């Protein structure tokens, strides 16, 4: 369960999606927006954000249309990965979920990290 899940009116990523807070868009589809992370943890760090508000992956998948929207989330990430040739050296897609999963924004998002060797296991 994700502790912090504000309503869409107050949600940081919903506000970015509505254009109320500035961001650096990198790619988009009808259902997904990809922006640059404001505090990059790697030379390339993007956030792949579904336009529909859901606190986390569990909530997102329970809604009608969730599986096809999840497919769009990954397909849109892959379009950017192919366009930037990020697949040449490798990358990581991560979904932090809940307090112990390291989630700080209660709106589902994929992290796309690349540009340096990424350690495993993560901290
Ligand atoms: P998480 O901690 O997995 O929920 O990821 C939230 C991410 O959102 C973090 O990597 C933050 O750096 C990033 N973030 C927070 N505020 C902004 C913002 N205004 N624009 C872009 N990224 C942000
Ligand atoms: Zn939201």
PDB file of C-alpha atoms and ligand atoms in Angstrom:
ATOM      1  CA  UNK A   1       0.000   0.000   0.000  1.00  0.00           C
ATOM      2  CA  UNK A   2       1.340   3.398  -0.924  1.00  0.00           C
ATOM      3  CA  UNK A   3       1.120   5.823   2.005  1.00  0.00           C
ATOM      4  CA  UNK A   4       1.183   9.123   0.112  1.00  0.00           C
ATOM      5  CA  UNK A   5      -1.538   9.293  -2.489  1.00  0.00           C
ATOM      6  CA  UNK A   6      -2.977  12.783  -2.804  1.00  0.00           C
ATOM      7  CA  UNK A   7      -6.040  13.430  -4.941  1.00  0.00           C
ATOM      8  CA  UNK A   8      -5.265  14.398  -8.560  1.00  0.00           C
ATOM      9  CA  UNK A   9      -5.869  18.087  -7.731  1.00  0.00           C
ATOM     10  CA  UNK A  10      -2.865  18.095  -5.383  1.00  0.00           C
ATOM     11  CA  UNK A  11      -0.750  15.398  -7.015  1.00  0.00           C
ATOM     12  CA  UNK A  12       2.669  16.615  -8.212  1.00  0.00           C
ATOM     13  CA  UNK A  13       2.662  14.570 -11.423  1.00  0.00           C
ATOM     14  CA  UNK A  14      -0.986  15.415 -12.208  1.00  0.00           C
ATOM     15  CA  UNK A  15      -0.024  19.064 -11.839  1.00  0.00           C
ATOM     16  CA  UNK A  16       2.919  18.554 -14.201  1.00  0.00           C
ATOM     17  CA  UNK A  17       0.612  16.734 -16.651  1.00  0.00           C
ATOM     18  CA  UNK A  18      -1.806  19.694 -16.563  1.00  0.00           C
ATOM     19  CA  UNK A  19       1.074  22.123 -17.165  1.00  0.00           C
ATOM     20  CA  UNK A  20       0.690  23.812 -13.759  1.00  0.00           C
ATOM     21  CA  UNK A  21       4.279  22.946 -12.822  1.00  0.00           C
ATOM     22  CA  UNK A  22       7.057  23.200 -15.428  1.00  0.00           C
ATOM     23  CA  UNK A  23       8.884  20.104 -16.605  1.00  0.00           C
ATOM     24  CA  UNK A  24      11.222  18.998 -19.376  1.00  0.00           C
ATOM     25  CA  UNK A  25       9.179  16.709 -21.651  1.00  0.00           C
ATOM     26  CA  UNK A  26      11.198  14.111 -23.566  1.00  0.00           C
ATOM     27  CA  UNK A  27       8.532  12.001 -25.285  1.00  0.00           C
ATOM     28  CA  UNK A  28       4.802  11.416 -25.161  1.00  0.00           C
ATOM     29  CA  UNK A  29       1.883   9.324 -26.306  1.00  0.00           C
ATOM     30  CA  UNK A  30      -1.829   9.714 -25.835  1.00  0.00           C
ATOM     31  CA  UNK A  31      -1.670   7.915 -22.474  1.00  0.00           C
ATOM     32  CA  UNK A  32       1.901   8.571 -21.276  1.00  0.00           C
ATOM     33  CA  UNK A  33       4.298  11.490 -20.723  1.00  0.00           C
ATOM     34  CA  UNK A  34       8.058  11.135 -20.234  1.00  0.00           C
ATOM     35  CA  UNK A  35       9.921  13.955 -18.482  1.00  0.00           C
ATOM     36  CA  UNK A  36      13.456  14.506 -17.208  1.00  0.00           C
ATOM     37  CA  UNK A  37      13.879  13.760 -13.481  1.00  0.00           C
ATOM     38  CA  UNK A  38      14.611  16.957 -11.553  1.00  0.00           C
ATOM     39  CA  UNK A  39      17.279  15.206  -9.437  1.00  0.00           C
ATOM     40  CA  UNK A  40      18.958  12.769 -11.849  1.00  0.00           C
ATOM     41  CA  UNK A  41      20.574   9.682 -10.308  1.00  0.00           C
ATOM     42  CA  UNK A  42      22.388   8.795 -13.554  1.00  0.00           C
ATOM     43  CA  UNK A  43      23.555  10.745 -16.658  1.00  0.00           C
ATOM     44  CA  UNK A  44      20.183   9.889 -18.197  1.00  0.00           C
ATOM     45  CA  UNK A  45      17.219   9.767 -15.790  1.00  0.00           C
ATOM     46  CA  UNK A  46      13.662  10.067 -17.069  1.00  0.00           C
ATOM     47  CA  UNK A  47      10.254   9.500 -15.488  1.00  0.00           C
ATOM     48  CA  UNK A  48       7.649   7.642 -17.526  1.00  0.00           C
ATOM     49  CA  UNK A  49       4.283   8.835 -16.212  1.00  0.00           C
ATOM     50  CA  UNK A  50       0.800   7.570 -17.108  1.00  0.00           C
ATOM     51  CA  UNK A  51      -1.633  10.419 -17.704  1.00  0.00           C
ATOM     52  CA  UNK A  52      -4.223   8.658 -15.540  1.00  0.00           C
ATOM     53  CA  UNK A  53      -3.707   9.156 -11.821  1.00  0.00           C
ATOM     54  CA  UNK A  54      -3.138   5.991  -9.792  1.00  0.00           C
ATOM     55  CA  UNK A  55      -1.163   5.764  -6.561  1.00  0.00           C
ATOM     56  CA  UNK A  56       0.890   2.756  -7.582  1.00  0.00           C
ATOM     57  CA  UNK A  57       1.090  -0.231  -9.902  1.00  0.00           C
ATOM     58  CA  UNK A  58      -1.464  -2.232  -7.900  1.00  0.00           C
ATOM     59  CA  UNK A  59      -4.085   0.503  -8.032  1.00  0.00           C
ATOM     60  CA  UNK A  60      -3.312   1.221 -11.693  1.00  0.00           C
ATOM     61  CA  UNK A  61      -3.840  -2.395 -12.741  1.00  0.00           C
ATOM     62  CA  UNK A  62      -7.138  -2.727 -10.862  1.00  0.00           C
ATOM     63  CA  UNK A  63      -8.780  -0.007 -12.954  1.00  0.00           C
ATOM     64  CA  UNK A  64     -10.536  -0.890 -16.183  1.00  0.00           C
ATOM     65  CA  UNK A  65      -8.044  -0.600 -19.028  1.00  0.00           C
ATOM     66  CA  UNK A  66      -5.059  -0.887 -16.673  1.00  0.00           C
ATOM     67  CA  UNK A  67      -3.250  -3.682 -18.536  1.00  0.00           C
ATOM     68  CA  UNK A  68      -3.419  -1.933 -21.909  1.00  0.00           C
ATOM     69  CA  UNK A  69      -2.351   1.368 -20.335  1.00  0.00           C
ATOM     70  CA  UNK A  70       0.583  -0.408 -18.682  1.00  0.00           C
ATOM     71  CA  UNK A  71       1.520  -1.751 -22.083  1.00  0.00           C
ATOM     72  CA  UNK A  72       1.480   1.815 -23.445  1.00  0.00           C
ATOM     73  CA  UNK A  73       3.707   2.942 -20.565  1.00  0.00           C
ATOM     74  CA  UNK A  74       6.393   0.422 -21.551  1.00  0.00           C
ATOM     75  CA  UNK A  75       5.909   0.923 -25.292  1.00  0.00           C
ATOM     76  CA  UNK A  76       6.377   4.681 -24.887  1.00  0.00           C
ATOM     77  CA  UNK A  77       9.506   4.143 -22.790  1.00  0.00           C
ATOM     78  CA  UNK A  78      10.852   1.805 -25.481  1.00  0.00           C
ATOM     79  CA  UNK A  79      10.162   4.365 -28.210  1.00  0.00           C
ATOM     80  CA  UNK A  80      12.387   6.877 -26.377  1.00  0.00           C
ATOM     81  CA  UNK A  81      14.996   4.182 -25.636  1.00  0.00           C
ATOM     82  CA  UNK A  82      15.195   3.298 -29.330  1.00  0.00           C
ATOM     83  CA  UNK A  83      15.175   6.927 -30.472  1.00  0.00           C
ATOM     84  CA  UNK A  84      18.076   7.865 -28.182  1.00  0.00           C
ATOM     85  CA  UNK A  85      19.853   4.518 -28.761  1.00  0.00           C
ATOM     86  CA  UNK A  86      19.853   4.011 -25.008  1.00  0.00           C
ATOM     87  CA  UNK A  87      19.710   0.263 -25.674  1.00  0.00           C
ATOM     88  CA  UNK A  88      23.263   0.291 -27.039  1.00  0.00           C
ATOM     89  CA  UNK A  89      24.851   0.185 -23.589  1.00  0.00           C
ATOM     90  CA  UNK A  90      21.907  -0.787 -21.426  1.00  0.00           C
ATOM     91  CA  UNK A  91      19.470   0.801 -19.049  1.00  0.00           C
ATOM     92  CA  UNK A  92      17.249   0.118 -16.057  1.00  0.00           C
ATOM     93  CA  UNK A  93      13.480   0.515 -15.665  1.00  0.00           C
ATOM     94  CA  UNK A  94      12.368   0.735 -12.032  1.00  0.00           C
ATOM     95  CA  UNK A  95       9.026   1.102 -10.256  1.00  0.00           C
ATOM     96  CA  UNK A  96       9.506   2.124  -6.627  1.00  0.00           C
ATOM     97  CA  UNK A  97       6.390   1.183  -4.680  1.00  0.00           C
ATOM     98  CA  UNK A  98       5.382   2.155  -1.165  1.00  0.00           C
ATOM     99  CA  UNK A  99       7.465   3.426   1.718  1.00  0.00           C
ATOM    100  CA  UNK A 100      10.017   0.606   1.822  1.00  0.00           C
ATOM    101  CA  UNK A 101      10.138   0.520  -1.972  1.00  0.00           C
ATOM    102  CA  UNK A 102      11.407   4.101  -1.926  1.00  0.00           C
ATOM    103  CA  UNK A 103       8.359   5.745  -3.524  1.00  0.00           C
ATOM    104  CA  UNK A 104       8.077   9.451  -2.735  1.00  0.00           C
ATOM    105  CA  UNK A 105       5.491  10.587  -5.309  1.00  0.00           C
ATOM    106  CA  UNK A 106       2.100   8.854  -5.076  1.00  0.00           C
ATOM    107  CA  UNK A 107       1.416   8.680  -8.807  1.00  0.00           C
ATOM    108  CA  UNK A 108       2.667   5.593 -10.649  1.00  0.00           C
ATOM    109  CA  UNK A 109       5.852   6.174 -12.665  1.00  0.00           C
ATOM    110  CA  UNK A 110       8.714   4.223 -14.186  1.00  0.00           C
ATOM    111  CA  UNK A 111      12.252   5.454 -13.681  1.00  0.00           C
ATOM    112  CA  UNK A 112      14.425   5.076 -16.783  1.00  0.00           C
ATOM    113  CA  UNK A 113      18.086   5.205 -15.790  1.00  0.00           C
ATOM    114  CA  UNK A 114      21.097   4.930 -18.083  1.00  0.00           C
ATOM    115  CA  UNK A 115      24.530   6.334 -18.902  1.00  0.00           C
ATOM    116  CA  UNK A 116      26.638   4.653 -16.228  1.00  0.00           C
ATOM    117  CA  UNK A 117      27.079   1.153 -14.816  1.00  0.00           C
ATOM    118  CA  UNK A 118      24.182   0.656 -12.382  1.00  0.00           C
ATOM    119  CA  UNK A 119      24.991  -1.307  -9.252  1.00  0.00           C
ATOM    120  CA  UNK A 120      23.092  -4.352  -8.053  1.00  0.00           C
ATOM    121  CA  UNK A 121      21.588  -4.933  -5.582  1.00  0.00           C
ATOM    122  CA  UNK A 122      20.197  -1.408  -5.195  1.00  0.00           C
ATOM    123  CA  UNK A 123      20.507   0.314  -1.816  1.00  0.00           C
TER     124      UNK A 123
HETATM  125  P1  LIG B   1       9.978   8.039  -6.450  1.00  0.00           P
HETATM  126  O1  LIG B   1      10.836   8.472  -5.284  1.00  0.00           O
HETATM  127  O2  LIG B   1      10.274   6.679  -6.983  1.00  0.00           O
HETATM  128  O3  LIG B   1       8.501   8.231  -6.104  1.00  0.00           O
HETATM  129  O4  LIG B   1      10.329   9.023  -7.644  1.00  0.00           O
HETATM  130  C1  LIG B   1       9.937  10.368  -7.653  1.00  0.00           C
HETATM  131  C2  LIG B   1      10.900  11.084  -8.544  1.00  0.00           C
HETATM  132  O5  LIG B   1      10.326  12.324  -8.893  1.00  0.00           O
HETATM  133  C3  LIG B   1      12.261  11.386  -7.900  1.00  0.00           C
HETATM  134  O6  LIG B   1      13.298  10.780  -8.663  1.00  0.00           O
HETATM  135  C4  LIG B   1      12.343  12.914  -7.932  1.00  0.00           C
HETATM  136  O7  LIG B   1      13.639  13.394  -8.195  1.00  0.00           O
HETATM  137  C5  LIG B   1      11.375  13.253  -9.043  1.00  0.00           C
HETATM  138  N1  LIG B   1      10.776  14.584  -8.995  1.00  0.00           N
HETATM  139  C6  LIG B   1      10.279  15.216  -7.912  1.00  0.00           C
HETATM  140  N2  LIG B   1       9.783  16.422  -8.269  1.00  0.00           N
HETATM  141  C7  LIG B   1       9.979  16.546  -9.602  1.00  0.00           C
HETATM  142  C8  LIG B   1       9.684  17.570 -10.557  1.00  0.00           C
HETATM  143  N3  LIG B   1       9.087  18.717 -10.217  1.00  0.00           N
HETATM  144  N4  LIG B   1      10.046  17.359 -11.855  1.00  0.00           N
HETATM  145  C9  LIG B   1      10.669  16.210 -12.213  1.00  0.00           C
HETATM  146  N5  LIG B   1      10.957  15.207 -11.356  1.00  0.00           N
HETATM  147  C10 LIG B   1      10.627  15.368 -10.073  1.00  0.00           C
HETATM  148 ZN1  LIG B   2      -1.465  12.115 -10.034  1.00  0.00          ZN
END
